[in-house]
Coordinates of C-alpha atoms in Angstrom, one line a residue:
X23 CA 207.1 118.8 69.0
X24 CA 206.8 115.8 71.3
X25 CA 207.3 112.5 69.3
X26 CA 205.1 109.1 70.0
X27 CA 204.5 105.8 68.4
X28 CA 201.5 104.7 68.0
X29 CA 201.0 100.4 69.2
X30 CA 197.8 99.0 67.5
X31 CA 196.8 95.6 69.1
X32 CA 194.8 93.8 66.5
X33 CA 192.5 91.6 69.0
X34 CA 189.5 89.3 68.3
X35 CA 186.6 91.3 70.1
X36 CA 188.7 94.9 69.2
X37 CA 191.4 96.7 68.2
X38 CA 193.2 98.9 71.0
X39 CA 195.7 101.7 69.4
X40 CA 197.6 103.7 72.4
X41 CA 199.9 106.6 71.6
X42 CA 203.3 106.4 73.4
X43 CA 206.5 108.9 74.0
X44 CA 209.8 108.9 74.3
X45 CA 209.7 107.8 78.1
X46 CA 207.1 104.9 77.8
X47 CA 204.1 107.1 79.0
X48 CA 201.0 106.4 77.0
X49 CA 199.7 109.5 76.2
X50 CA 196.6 108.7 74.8
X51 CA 194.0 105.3 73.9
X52 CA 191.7 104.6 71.7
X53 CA 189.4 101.0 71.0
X54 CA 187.2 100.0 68.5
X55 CA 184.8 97.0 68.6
X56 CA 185.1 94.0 66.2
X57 CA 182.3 91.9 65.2
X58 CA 182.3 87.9 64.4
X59 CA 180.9 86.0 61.7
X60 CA 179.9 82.7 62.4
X61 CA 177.6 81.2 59.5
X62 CA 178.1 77.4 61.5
X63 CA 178.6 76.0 64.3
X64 CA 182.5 75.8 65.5
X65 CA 183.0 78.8 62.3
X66 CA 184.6 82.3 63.1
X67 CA 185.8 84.4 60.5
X68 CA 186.1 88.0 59.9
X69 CA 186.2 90.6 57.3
X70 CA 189.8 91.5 56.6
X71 CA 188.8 95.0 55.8
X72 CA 186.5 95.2 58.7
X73 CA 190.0 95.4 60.4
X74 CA 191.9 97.8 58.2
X75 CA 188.4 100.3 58.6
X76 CA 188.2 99.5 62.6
X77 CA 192.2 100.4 62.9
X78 CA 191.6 103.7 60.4
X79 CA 188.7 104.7 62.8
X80 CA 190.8 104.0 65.9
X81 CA 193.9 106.2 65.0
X82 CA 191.3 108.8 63.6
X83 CA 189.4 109.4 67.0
X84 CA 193.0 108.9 68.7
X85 CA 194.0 111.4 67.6
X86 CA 191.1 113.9 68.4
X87 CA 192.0 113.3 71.6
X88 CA 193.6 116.8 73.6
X89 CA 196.8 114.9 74.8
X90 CA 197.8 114.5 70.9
X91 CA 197.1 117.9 70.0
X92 CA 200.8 119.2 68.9
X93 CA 202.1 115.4 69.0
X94 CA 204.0 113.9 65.9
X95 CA 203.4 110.5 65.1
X96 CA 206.5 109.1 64.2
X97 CA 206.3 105.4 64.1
X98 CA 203.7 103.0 64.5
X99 CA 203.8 98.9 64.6
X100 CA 201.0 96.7 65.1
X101 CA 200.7 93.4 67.6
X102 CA 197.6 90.8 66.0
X103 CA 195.6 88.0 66.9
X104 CA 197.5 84.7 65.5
X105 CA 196.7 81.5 63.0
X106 CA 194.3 83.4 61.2
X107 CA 194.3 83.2 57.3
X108 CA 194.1 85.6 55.1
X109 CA 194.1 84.2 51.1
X110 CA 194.7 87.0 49.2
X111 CA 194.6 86.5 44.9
X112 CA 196.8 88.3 42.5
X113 CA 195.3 91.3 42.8
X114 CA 195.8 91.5 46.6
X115 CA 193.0 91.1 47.3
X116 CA 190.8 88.8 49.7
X117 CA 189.2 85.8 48.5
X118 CA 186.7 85.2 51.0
X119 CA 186.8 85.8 54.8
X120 CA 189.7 85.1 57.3
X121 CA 189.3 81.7 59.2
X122 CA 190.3 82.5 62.9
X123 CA 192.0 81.5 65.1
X124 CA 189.4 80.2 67.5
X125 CA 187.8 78.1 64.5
X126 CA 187.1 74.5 64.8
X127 CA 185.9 73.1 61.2
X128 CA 189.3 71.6 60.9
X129 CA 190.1 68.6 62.8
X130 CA 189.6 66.3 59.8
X131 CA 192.7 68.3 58.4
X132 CA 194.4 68.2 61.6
X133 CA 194.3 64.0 61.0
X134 CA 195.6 64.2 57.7
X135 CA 198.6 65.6 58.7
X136 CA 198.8 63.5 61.6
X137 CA 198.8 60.4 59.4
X138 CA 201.9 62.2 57.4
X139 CA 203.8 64.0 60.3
X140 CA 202.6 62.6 63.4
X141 CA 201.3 63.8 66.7
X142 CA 204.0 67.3 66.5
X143 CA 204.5 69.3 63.5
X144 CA 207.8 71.4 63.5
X145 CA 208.5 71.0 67.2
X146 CA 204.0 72.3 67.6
X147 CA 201.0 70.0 68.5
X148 CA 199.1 69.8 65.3
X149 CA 195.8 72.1 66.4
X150 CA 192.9 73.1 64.7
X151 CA 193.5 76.8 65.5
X152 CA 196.7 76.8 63.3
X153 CA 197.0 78.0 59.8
X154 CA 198.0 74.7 57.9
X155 CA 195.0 73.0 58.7
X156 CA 193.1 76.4 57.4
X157 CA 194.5 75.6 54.2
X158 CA 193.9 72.4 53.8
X159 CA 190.3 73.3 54.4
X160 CA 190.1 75.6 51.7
X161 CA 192.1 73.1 49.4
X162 CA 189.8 70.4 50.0
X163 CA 185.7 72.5 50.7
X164 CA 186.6 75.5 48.6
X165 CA 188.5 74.7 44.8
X166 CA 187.5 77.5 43.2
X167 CA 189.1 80.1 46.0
X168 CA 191.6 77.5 46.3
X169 CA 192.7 78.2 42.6
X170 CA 192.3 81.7 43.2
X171 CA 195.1 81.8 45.7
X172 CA 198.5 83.7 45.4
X173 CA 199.5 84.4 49.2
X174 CA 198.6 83.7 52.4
X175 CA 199.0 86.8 55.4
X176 CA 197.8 86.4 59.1
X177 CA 195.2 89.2 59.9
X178 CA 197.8 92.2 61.5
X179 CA 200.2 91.7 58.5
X180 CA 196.8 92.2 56.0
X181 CA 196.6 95.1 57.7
X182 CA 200.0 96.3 57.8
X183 CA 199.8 95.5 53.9
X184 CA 196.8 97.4 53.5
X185 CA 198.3 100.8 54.9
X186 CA 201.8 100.3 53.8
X187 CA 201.9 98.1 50.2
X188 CA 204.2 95.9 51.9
X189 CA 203.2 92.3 51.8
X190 CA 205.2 90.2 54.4
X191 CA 205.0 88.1 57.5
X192 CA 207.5 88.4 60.7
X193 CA 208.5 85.5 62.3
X194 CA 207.2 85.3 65.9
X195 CA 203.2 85.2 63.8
X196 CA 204.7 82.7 61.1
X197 CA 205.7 80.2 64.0
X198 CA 202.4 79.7 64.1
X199 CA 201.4 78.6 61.2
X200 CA 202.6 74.7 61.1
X201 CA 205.2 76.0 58.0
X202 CA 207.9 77.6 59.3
X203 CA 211.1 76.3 60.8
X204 CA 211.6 77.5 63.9
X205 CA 215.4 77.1 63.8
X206 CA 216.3 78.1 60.1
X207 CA 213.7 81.1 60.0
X208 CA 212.7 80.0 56.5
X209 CA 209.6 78.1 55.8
X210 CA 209.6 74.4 56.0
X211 CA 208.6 73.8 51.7
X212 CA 209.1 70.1 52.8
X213 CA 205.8 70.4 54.4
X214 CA 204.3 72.7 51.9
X215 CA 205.0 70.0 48.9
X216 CA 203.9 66.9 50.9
X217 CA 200.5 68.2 51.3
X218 CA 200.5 70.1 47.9
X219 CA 199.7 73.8 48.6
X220 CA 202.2 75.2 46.3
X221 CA 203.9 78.5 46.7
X222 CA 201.3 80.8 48.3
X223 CA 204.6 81.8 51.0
X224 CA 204.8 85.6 51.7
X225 CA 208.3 86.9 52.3
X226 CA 209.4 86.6 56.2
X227 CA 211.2 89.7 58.3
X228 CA 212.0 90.5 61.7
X229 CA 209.5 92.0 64.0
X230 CA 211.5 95.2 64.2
X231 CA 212.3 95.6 60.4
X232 CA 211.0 98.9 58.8
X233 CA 208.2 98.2 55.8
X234 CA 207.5 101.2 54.5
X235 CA 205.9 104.5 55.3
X236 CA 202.1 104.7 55.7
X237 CA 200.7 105.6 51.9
X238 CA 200.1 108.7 50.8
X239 CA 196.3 108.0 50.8
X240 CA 196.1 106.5 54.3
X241 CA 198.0 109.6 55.7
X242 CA 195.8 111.8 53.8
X243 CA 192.8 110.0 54.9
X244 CA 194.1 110.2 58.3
X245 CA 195.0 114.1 58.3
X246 CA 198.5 113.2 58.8
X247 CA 201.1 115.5 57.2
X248 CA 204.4 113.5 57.6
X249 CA 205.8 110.5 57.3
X250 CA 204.9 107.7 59.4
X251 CA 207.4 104.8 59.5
X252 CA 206.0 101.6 59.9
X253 CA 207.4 98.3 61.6
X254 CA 206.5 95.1 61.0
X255 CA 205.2 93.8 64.6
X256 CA 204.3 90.6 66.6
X257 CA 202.3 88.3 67.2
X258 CA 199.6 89.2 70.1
X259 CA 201.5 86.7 72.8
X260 CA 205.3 87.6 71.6
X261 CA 203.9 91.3 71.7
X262 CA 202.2 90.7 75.0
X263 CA 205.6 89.0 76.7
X264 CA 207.3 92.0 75.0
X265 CA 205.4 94.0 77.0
X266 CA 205.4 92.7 80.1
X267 CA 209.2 92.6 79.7
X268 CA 209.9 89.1 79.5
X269 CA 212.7 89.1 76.8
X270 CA 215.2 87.1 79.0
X271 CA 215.3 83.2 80.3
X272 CA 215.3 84.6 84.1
X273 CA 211.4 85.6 83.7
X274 CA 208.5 83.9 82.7
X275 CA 204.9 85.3 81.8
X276 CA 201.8 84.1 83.7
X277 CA 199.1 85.6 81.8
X278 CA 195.2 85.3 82.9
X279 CA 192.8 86.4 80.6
X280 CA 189.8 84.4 78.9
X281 CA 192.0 82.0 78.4
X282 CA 195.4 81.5 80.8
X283 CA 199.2 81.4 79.0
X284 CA 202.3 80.4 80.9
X285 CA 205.0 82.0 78.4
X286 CA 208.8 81.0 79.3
X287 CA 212.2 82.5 76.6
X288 CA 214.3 81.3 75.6
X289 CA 218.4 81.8 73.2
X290 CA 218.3 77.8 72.1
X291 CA 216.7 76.0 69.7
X292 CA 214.9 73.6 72.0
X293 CA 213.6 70.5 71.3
X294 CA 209.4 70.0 71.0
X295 CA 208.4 69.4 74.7
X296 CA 205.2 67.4 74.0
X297 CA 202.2 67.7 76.1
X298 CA 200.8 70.6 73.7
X299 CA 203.5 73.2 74.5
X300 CA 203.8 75.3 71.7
X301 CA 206.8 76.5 70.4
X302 CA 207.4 80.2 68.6
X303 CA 210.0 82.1 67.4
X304 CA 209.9 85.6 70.0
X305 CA 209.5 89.3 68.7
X306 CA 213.3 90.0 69.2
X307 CA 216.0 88.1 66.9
X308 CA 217.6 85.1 68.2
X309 CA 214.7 84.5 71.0
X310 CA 212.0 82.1 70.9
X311 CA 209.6 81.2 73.5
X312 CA 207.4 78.0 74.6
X313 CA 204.4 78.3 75.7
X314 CA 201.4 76.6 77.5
X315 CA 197.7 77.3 77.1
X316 CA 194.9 77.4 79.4
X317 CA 191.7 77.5 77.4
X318 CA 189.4 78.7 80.2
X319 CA 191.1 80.8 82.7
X320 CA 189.5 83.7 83.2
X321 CA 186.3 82.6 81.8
X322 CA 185.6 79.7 84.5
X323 CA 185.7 83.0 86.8
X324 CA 183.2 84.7 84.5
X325 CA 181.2 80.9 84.3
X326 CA 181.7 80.9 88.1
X327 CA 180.0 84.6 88.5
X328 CA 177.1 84.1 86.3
X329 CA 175.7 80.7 87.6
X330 CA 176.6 81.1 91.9
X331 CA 177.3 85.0 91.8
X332 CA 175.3 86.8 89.5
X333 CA 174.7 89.9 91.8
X334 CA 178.0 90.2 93.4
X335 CA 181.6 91.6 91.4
X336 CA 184.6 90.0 90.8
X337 CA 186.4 91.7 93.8
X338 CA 183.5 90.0 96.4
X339 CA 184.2 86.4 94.1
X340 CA 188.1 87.0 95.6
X341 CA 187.4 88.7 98.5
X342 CA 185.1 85.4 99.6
X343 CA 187.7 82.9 98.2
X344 CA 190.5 84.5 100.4
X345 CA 188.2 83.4 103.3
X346 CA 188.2 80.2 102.3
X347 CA 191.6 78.1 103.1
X348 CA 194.0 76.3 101.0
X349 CA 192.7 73.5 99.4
X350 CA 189.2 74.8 99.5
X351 CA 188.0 72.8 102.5
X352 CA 188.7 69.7 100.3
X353 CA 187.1 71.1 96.9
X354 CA 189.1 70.6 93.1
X355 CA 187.8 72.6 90.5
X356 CA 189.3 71.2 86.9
X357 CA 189.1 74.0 84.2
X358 CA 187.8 72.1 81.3
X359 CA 184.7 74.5 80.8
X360 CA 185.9 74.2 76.9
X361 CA 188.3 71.7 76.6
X362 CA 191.5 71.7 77.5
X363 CA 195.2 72.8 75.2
X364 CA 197.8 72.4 77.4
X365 CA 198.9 69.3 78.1
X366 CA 196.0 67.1 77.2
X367 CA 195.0 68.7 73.8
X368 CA 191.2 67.4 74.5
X369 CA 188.1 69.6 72.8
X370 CA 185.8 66.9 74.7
X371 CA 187.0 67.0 78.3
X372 CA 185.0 69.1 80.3
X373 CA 185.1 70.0 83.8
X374 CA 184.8 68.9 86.9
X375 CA 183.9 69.7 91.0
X376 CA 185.7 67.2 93.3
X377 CA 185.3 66.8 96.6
X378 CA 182.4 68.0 97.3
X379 CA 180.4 67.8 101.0
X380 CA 178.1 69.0 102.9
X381 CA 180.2 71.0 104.8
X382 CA 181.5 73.1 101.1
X383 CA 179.8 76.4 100.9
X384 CA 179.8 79.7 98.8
X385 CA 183.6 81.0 99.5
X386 CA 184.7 77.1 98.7
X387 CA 183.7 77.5 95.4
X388 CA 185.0 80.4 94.5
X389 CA 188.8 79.5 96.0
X390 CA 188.9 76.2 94.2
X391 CA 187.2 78.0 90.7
X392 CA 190.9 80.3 91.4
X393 CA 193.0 77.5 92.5
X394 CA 192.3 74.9 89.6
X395 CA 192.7 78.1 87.1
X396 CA 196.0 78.2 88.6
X397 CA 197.2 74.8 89.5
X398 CA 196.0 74.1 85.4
X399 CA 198.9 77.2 84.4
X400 CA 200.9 75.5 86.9
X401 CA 201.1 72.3 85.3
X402 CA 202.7 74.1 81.9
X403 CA 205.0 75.8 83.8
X404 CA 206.2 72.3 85.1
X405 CA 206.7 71.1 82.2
X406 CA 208.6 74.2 81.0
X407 CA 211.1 74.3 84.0
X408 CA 211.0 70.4 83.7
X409 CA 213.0 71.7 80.1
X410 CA 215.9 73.5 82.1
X411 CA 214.2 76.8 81.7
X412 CA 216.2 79.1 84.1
X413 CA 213.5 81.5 85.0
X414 CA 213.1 82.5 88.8
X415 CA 210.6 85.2 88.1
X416 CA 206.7 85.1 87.0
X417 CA 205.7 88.4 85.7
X418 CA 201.6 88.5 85.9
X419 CA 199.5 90.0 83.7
X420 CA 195.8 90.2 83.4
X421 CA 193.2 89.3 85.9
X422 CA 195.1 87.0 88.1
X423 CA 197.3 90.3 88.3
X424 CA 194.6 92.4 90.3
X425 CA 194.4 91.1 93.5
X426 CA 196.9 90.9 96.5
X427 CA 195.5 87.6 97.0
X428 CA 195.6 86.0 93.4
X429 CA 199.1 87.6 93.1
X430 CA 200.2 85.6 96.4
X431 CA 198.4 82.6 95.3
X432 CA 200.6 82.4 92.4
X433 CA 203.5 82.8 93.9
X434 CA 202.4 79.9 96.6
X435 CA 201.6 77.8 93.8
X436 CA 204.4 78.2 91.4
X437 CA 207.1 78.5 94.6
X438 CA 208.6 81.4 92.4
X439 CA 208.4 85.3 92.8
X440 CA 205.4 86.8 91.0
X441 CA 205.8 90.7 90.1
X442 CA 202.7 92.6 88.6
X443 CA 203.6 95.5 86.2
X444 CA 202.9 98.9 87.7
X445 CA 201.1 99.9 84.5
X446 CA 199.8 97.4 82.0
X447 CA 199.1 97.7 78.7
X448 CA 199.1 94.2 77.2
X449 CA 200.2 93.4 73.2
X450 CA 199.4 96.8 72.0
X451 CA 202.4 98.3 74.3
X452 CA 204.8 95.7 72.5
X453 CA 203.7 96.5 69.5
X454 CA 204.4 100.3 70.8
X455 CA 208.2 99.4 71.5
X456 CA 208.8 97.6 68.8
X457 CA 208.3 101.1 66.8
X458 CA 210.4 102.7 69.1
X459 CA 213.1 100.2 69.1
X460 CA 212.4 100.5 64.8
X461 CA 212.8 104.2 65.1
X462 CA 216.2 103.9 67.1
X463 CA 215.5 105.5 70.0
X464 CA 216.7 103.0 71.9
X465 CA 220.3 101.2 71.5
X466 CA 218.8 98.2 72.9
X467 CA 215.3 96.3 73.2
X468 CA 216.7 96.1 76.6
X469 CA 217.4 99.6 77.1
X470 CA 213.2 100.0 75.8
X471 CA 212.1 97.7 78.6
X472 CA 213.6 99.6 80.8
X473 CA 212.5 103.1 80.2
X474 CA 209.3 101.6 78.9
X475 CA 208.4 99.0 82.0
X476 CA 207.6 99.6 85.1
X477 CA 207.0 96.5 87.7
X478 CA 205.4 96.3 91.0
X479 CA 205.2 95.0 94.4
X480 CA 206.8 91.1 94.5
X481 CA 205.0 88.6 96.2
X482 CA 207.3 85.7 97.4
X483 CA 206.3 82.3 98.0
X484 CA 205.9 80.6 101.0
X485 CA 207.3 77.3 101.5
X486 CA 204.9 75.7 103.7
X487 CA 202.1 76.9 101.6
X488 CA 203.5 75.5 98.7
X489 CA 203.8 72.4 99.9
X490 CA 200.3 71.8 101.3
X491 CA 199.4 73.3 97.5
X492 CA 201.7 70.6 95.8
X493 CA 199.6 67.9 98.0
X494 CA 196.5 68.9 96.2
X495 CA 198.0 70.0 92.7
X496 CA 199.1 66.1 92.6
X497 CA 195.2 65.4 93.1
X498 CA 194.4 67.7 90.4
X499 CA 196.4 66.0 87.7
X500 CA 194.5 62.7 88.3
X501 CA 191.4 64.4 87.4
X502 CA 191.8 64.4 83.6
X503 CA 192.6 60.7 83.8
X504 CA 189.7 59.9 85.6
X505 CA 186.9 61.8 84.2
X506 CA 188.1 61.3 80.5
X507 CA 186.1 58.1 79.8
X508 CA 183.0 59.7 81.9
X509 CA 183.3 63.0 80.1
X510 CA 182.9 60.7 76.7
X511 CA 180.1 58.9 77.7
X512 CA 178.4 62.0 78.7
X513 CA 178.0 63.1 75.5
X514 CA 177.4 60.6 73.8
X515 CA 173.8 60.2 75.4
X516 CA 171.2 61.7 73.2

């Protein structure tokens, strides 16, 4: 009987479980939707078991599927959405709903530990999205869950606990939390007992460590009849660099989704880059990663499609900007739609069309929409070679990754060679080989990537391209400067 692993990629809109063998294939998907709860304005949470039933249901109709009939599933590991908290009691169970990471109630918090620790926290910019401020929150709007708190999970590891026993955290999804020390691999209690939370600390493991066997009532629940070892997993952009490959210092991960990530490795304990790069332990042992943030990549496309071309597709959008020349007849596009992470750390900036003339039409603003998306992942992955990063290959994933032209616009752009993988799969195919790797079918997380990864066509840069991009990337970076103060006036007009 043909063995597989199941990857289940614990997302924010879904969770995607794929079924993979022994030679990488996926032999089988299966998503189901999630559903946010936002009671205020700048609030997301979730049910924690809303996740636990939405994984059950995916593995379940997974694995009605014909291509796992006479399959054994052998291993599975999971891949999760990060920052979120999870506040369990004694009893294990949740006290209220998890705070997400894409919540915003907590910049108040975020000051208080800038007036302790200043502008960085353990080598990260202090953030609302991260899990310290979370608890601070509930410490100081919520005493009586506050009381009720034993330990604190991120939302794939409550779900890991909930079909295992096992409560622990890994470290790639702890990095992100404001509380663990990235160089020691133990958590930072200095922190903790500064701002009082007590010891609410679940146990840490690697991402590969084996917790358990599913229960006897999940395997029951699910039909299954054997064991099921279970790994612990990764954190959605470790898991996503895992599977795109990028476990080494020669690649780096350009990743263009909602929002954009420019995702370099690293074997040293590097010192805190500033200008909001973000700094996280890696799924494999001994590797960390830094990391830059784009908040809208992909959705200034999507912004860009709904208010200029509503009744044309995303392949017309590109299609019409490759028609258009470099430097889009004189037209910037900054990508503030929401803010900006990475390097200005600004919720208020917004963005901006410079440029502008009579002689701009359609295709104009749809290359500079492309171009500022990428000259804005650019500017992190100056910063990160800026850090002696020795990577000479982008790996591109997501939708930057689907067109001959985007791909070659990158490379442009960055001067670096840009591969696409042949078959992408995103966190959910990390997750995958970190069961394998668990399992020991592989000697090697190298020896996974390569029976697991397949790449595609490189696009190589062109020199003299490049340069006229670097004449109008230099531009670009001006623009936050400039439009700051506007931006603040703006709104502050009633």
């Amino acid at each position: 009987m043909e063995e597989v692993v199941l990857g289940i990629d614990l997302g924010t809109s879904a969770v995607k479980t794929i079924a993979v063998n022994r030679d990488g294939q996926v032999v089988g998907q299966m998503s189901e939707p999630l559903t946010l709860i936002q009671t205020e304005p700048g609030y997301n949470e979730q049910d924690p078991d809303s996740w636990v039933e939405a994984v059950m249901k995916s593995i379940k109709e997974l694995l009605k599927l014909d291509e796992l009939k006479n399959k054994k599933i052998s291993g599975a590991s999971f891949s999760g959405q990060m920052h979120g908290l999870v506040a369990l009691n004694h009893q294990g169970e949740p006290i209220r709903n998890a705070i997400l990471w894409n919540d915003t109630r907590t910049t108040q918090q975020c000051q208080s530990i800038k007036n302790q620790f200043g502008e960085t926290l353990l080598k990260n910019p202090i953030l609302e999205g991260f899990t310290l401020p979370k608890l601070l929150w509930l410490q100081e709007n919520e005493p009586t869950h506050w009381q009720a708190l034993d330990v604190f999970l991120l939302p794939k590891d409550y779900v890991r606990y909930k079909m295992t026993g096992d409560i622990s955290m890994e470290y790639s999804d702890a990095a992100g939390t404001l509380l663990l020390n990235t160089d020691t691999k133990q958590w930072d209690t200095r922190v903790g007992e500064q701002l009082a939370i007590g010891d609410i600390y679940p146990k840490l493991i690697n991402s590969h460590d084996f917790v358990g066997n599913l229960t006897e009532d999940v395997k029951a629940a699910l039909g299954l009849d054997n064991d099921v070892a279970v790994f612990a997993g990764g954190a959605d952009n470790a898991c996503g660099a895992l599977g795109a490959g990028v476990i080494n210092e020669a690649q780096a991960l350009c990743s263009i989704g909602t929002s954009g990530v420019v995702l370099t490795c690293s074997q040293e304990n590097e010192k805190s880059l500033g200008n909001n790069i973000h700094y996280f332990n890696h799924a494999l042992p001994q590797m960390t990663y830094t990391m830059g943030v784009t908040l809208s990549a992909g959705d200034s496309l999507n912004w860009l499609k709904r208010t200029m071309f509503d009744d044309e597709s995303f392949d017309d959008i590109v299609q019409q900007a490759a028609e258009s020349q470099i430097g889009a007849n004189g037209l910037l596009f900054a990508p503030y739609l929401q803010g900006e992470r990475t390097p200005h750390g600004d919720a208020y900036i917004r963005g901006s069309f410079i440029g502008l003339s009579s002689n701009t039409v359609k295709a104009d603003f749809a290359r500079a929409t492309i171009e500022g998306i990428t000259y804005s992942l650019y500017e992190s992955y100056r910063y990160m070679m800026q850090a002696n990063s020795n990577s000479n290959r982008v790996i591109s994933i997501g939708g930057g990754s689907k067109s001959n032209f985007w791909l070659q616009l990158q490379a442009d752009v960055f001067n670096a060679e840009v591969t696409p993988l042949k078959y992408e799969e995103g966190p959910g195919m990390g997750a995958a080989m970190l069961a394998a790797y668990g399992l020991g079918w592989f000697k090697s997380m190298e020896d996974c990537v390569d029976a697991f990864i397949e790449y595609d066509k490189t696009y190589y840069p062109n020199l003299e391209n490049h340069k006229k991009y670097e004449q109008y990337y230099n531009v670009y970076r001006q623009i936050y400067e400039q439009t700051q103060t506007l931006t603040q006036q703006l709104l502050t007009i009633k």
